[in-house]
XYZ file of C-alpha atoms in Angstrom:
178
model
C -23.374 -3.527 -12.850
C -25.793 -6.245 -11.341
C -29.065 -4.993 -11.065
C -29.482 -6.186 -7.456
C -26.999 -3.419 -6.360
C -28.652 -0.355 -4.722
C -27.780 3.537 -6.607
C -25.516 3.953 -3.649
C -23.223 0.862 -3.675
C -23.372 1.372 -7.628
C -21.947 5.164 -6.709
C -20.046 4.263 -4.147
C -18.058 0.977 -6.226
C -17.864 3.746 -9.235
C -16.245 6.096 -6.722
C -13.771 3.161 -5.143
C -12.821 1.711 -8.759
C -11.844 5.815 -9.833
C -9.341 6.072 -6.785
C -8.180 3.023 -6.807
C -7.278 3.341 -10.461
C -5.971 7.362 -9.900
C -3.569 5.857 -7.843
C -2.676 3.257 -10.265
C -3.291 0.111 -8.360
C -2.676 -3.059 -10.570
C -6.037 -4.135 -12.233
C -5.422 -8.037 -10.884
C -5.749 -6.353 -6.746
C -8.795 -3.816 -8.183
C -10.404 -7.475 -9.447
C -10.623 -8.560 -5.959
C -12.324 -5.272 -4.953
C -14.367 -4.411 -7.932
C -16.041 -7.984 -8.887
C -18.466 -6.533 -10.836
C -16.426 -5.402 -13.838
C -14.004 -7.550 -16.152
C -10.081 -7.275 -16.676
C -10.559 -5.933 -19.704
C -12.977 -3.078 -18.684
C -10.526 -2.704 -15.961
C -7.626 -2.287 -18.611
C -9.786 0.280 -21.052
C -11.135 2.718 -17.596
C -6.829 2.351 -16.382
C -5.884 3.377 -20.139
C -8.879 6.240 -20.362
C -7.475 7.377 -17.173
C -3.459 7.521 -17.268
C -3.165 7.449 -21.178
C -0.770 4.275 -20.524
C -1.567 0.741 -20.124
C -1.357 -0.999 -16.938
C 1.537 -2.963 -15.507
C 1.968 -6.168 -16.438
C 3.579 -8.722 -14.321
C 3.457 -10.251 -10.940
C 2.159 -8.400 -7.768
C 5.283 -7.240 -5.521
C 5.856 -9.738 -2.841
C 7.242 -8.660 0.457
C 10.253 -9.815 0.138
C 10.696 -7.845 -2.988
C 10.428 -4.898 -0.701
C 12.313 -5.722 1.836
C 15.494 -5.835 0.684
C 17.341 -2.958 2.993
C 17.126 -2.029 6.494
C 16.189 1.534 5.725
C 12.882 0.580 3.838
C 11.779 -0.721 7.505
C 11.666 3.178 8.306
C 9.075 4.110 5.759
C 7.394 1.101 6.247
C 6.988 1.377 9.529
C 5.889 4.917 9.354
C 3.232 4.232 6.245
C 2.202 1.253 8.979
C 1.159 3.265 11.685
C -0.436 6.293 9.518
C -2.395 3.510 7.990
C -3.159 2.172 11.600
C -4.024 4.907 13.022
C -6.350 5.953 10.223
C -8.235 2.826 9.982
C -11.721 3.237 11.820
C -11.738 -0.726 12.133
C -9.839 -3.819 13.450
C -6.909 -4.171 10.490
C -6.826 -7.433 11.677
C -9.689 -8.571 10.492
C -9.541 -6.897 6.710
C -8.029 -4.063 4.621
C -9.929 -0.871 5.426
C -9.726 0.963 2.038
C -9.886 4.011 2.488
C -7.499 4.039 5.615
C -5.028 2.599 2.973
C -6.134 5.376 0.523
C -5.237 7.714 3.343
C -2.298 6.639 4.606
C -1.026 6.609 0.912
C -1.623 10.195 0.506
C -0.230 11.570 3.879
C 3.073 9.048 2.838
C 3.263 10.906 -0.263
C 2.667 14.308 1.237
C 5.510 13.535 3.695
C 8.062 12.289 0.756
C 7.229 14.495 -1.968
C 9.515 13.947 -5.039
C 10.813 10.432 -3.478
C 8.025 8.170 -4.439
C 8.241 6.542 -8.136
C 5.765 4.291 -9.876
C 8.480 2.496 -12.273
C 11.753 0.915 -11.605
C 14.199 2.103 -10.119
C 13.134 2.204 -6.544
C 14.768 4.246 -3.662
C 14.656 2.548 -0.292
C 11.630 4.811 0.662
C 9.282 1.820 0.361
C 6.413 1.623 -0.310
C 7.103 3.507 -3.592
C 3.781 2.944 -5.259
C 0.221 2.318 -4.371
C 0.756 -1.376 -5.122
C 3.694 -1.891 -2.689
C 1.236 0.376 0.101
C -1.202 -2.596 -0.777
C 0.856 -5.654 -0.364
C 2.132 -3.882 3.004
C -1.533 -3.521 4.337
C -2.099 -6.852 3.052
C 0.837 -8.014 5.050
C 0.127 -6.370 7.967
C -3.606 -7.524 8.166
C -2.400 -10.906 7.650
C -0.083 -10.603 10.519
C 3.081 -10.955 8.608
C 3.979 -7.765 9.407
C 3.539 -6.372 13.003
C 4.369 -2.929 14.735
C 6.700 -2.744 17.998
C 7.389 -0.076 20.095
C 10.532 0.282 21.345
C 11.162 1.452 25.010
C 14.460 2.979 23.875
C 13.962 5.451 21.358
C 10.345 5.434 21.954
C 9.492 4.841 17.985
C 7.260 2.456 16.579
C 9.665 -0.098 14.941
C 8.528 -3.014 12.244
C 8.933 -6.636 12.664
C 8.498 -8.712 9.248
C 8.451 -12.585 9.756
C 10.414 -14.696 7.077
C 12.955 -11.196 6.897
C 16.798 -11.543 6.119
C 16.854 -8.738 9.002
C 16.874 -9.724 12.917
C 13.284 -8.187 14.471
C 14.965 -5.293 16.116
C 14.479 -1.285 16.521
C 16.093 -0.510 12.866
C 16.019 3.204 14.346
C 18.274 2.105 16.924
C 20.023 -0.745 15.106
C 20.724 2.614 12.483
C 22.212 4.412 15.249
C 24.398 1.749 16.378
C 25.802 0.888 12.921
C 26.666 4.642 12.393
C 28.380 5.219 15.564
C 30.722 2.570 15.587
């Protein structure tokens, strides 16, 4: 740790880098948070923690997550916990521990239907990494939350989406009934 830091950021960086890690965030997102430590200290406190190396590989784009209409209904939902959790603008940055949060109610909600490895349901996000990118996303205003006057849900709209920006409650409904 830099000796500048005060006991209480030290404490409260320790603290972030532990749940971060406990949920098994990729060590190249906890870099961005945690600048103070290097990859490989990251890599031995991920191994000391989950007895298993970390995940190599690219980050999850988007896109990657996106790939059927009923993932928009989990996503949507994990969106708005996370919104609604955050005590700040998301717009302006990831608030962490609203992310934390909304991570753990998500699970809480789905027990049994989240996985960390391959392969993945359609309940998306299925890992603390895809809850990330989707913050990230949503922050960045890639991703945005509607509400729609029909069924009165919160519905999401992702730009650059193989999916037209409509109520995928109600475009569900319509698919099924016909």
């Amino acid at each position: 740790m830099r000796q500048s830091h005060t006991y209480q950021m030290q404490w409260y960086e320790h603290w972030l880098l532990y749940e971060l890690l406990k949920r098994k965030l990729r060590t190249s997102i906890v870099k961005k948070v945690i600048t103070c430590l290097r990859d490989k200290d990251l890599q031995h406190i991920f191994y000391k923690l989950h007895r298993e190396r970390p995940l190599p590989g690219k980050i999850p784009s988007l896109e990657m997550i996106t790939q059927a209409r009923e993932t928009y209904l989990y996503m949507a939902l994990f969106v708005s916990i996370y919104r609604c959790a955050s005590l700040r603008n998301v717009k302006t940055g990831i608030d962490i521990n609203a992310v934390m949060f909304a991570w753990d109610y998500f699970c809480k909600a789905f027990p049994g239907h989240i996985r960390e490895r391959r392969p993945f349901g359609k309940i998306r996000p299925a890992n603390f990494t895809e809850a990330w990118v989707i913050a990230e996303a949503f922050q960045a205003g890639m991703v945005k939350l509607r509400y729609c006057s029909r069924c009165h849900h919160d519905f999401l709209i992702i730009y650059d989406s193989n999916f037209k920006p409509v109520c995928q409650m109600c475009a569900m409904k319509n698919k099924s009934s016909t």
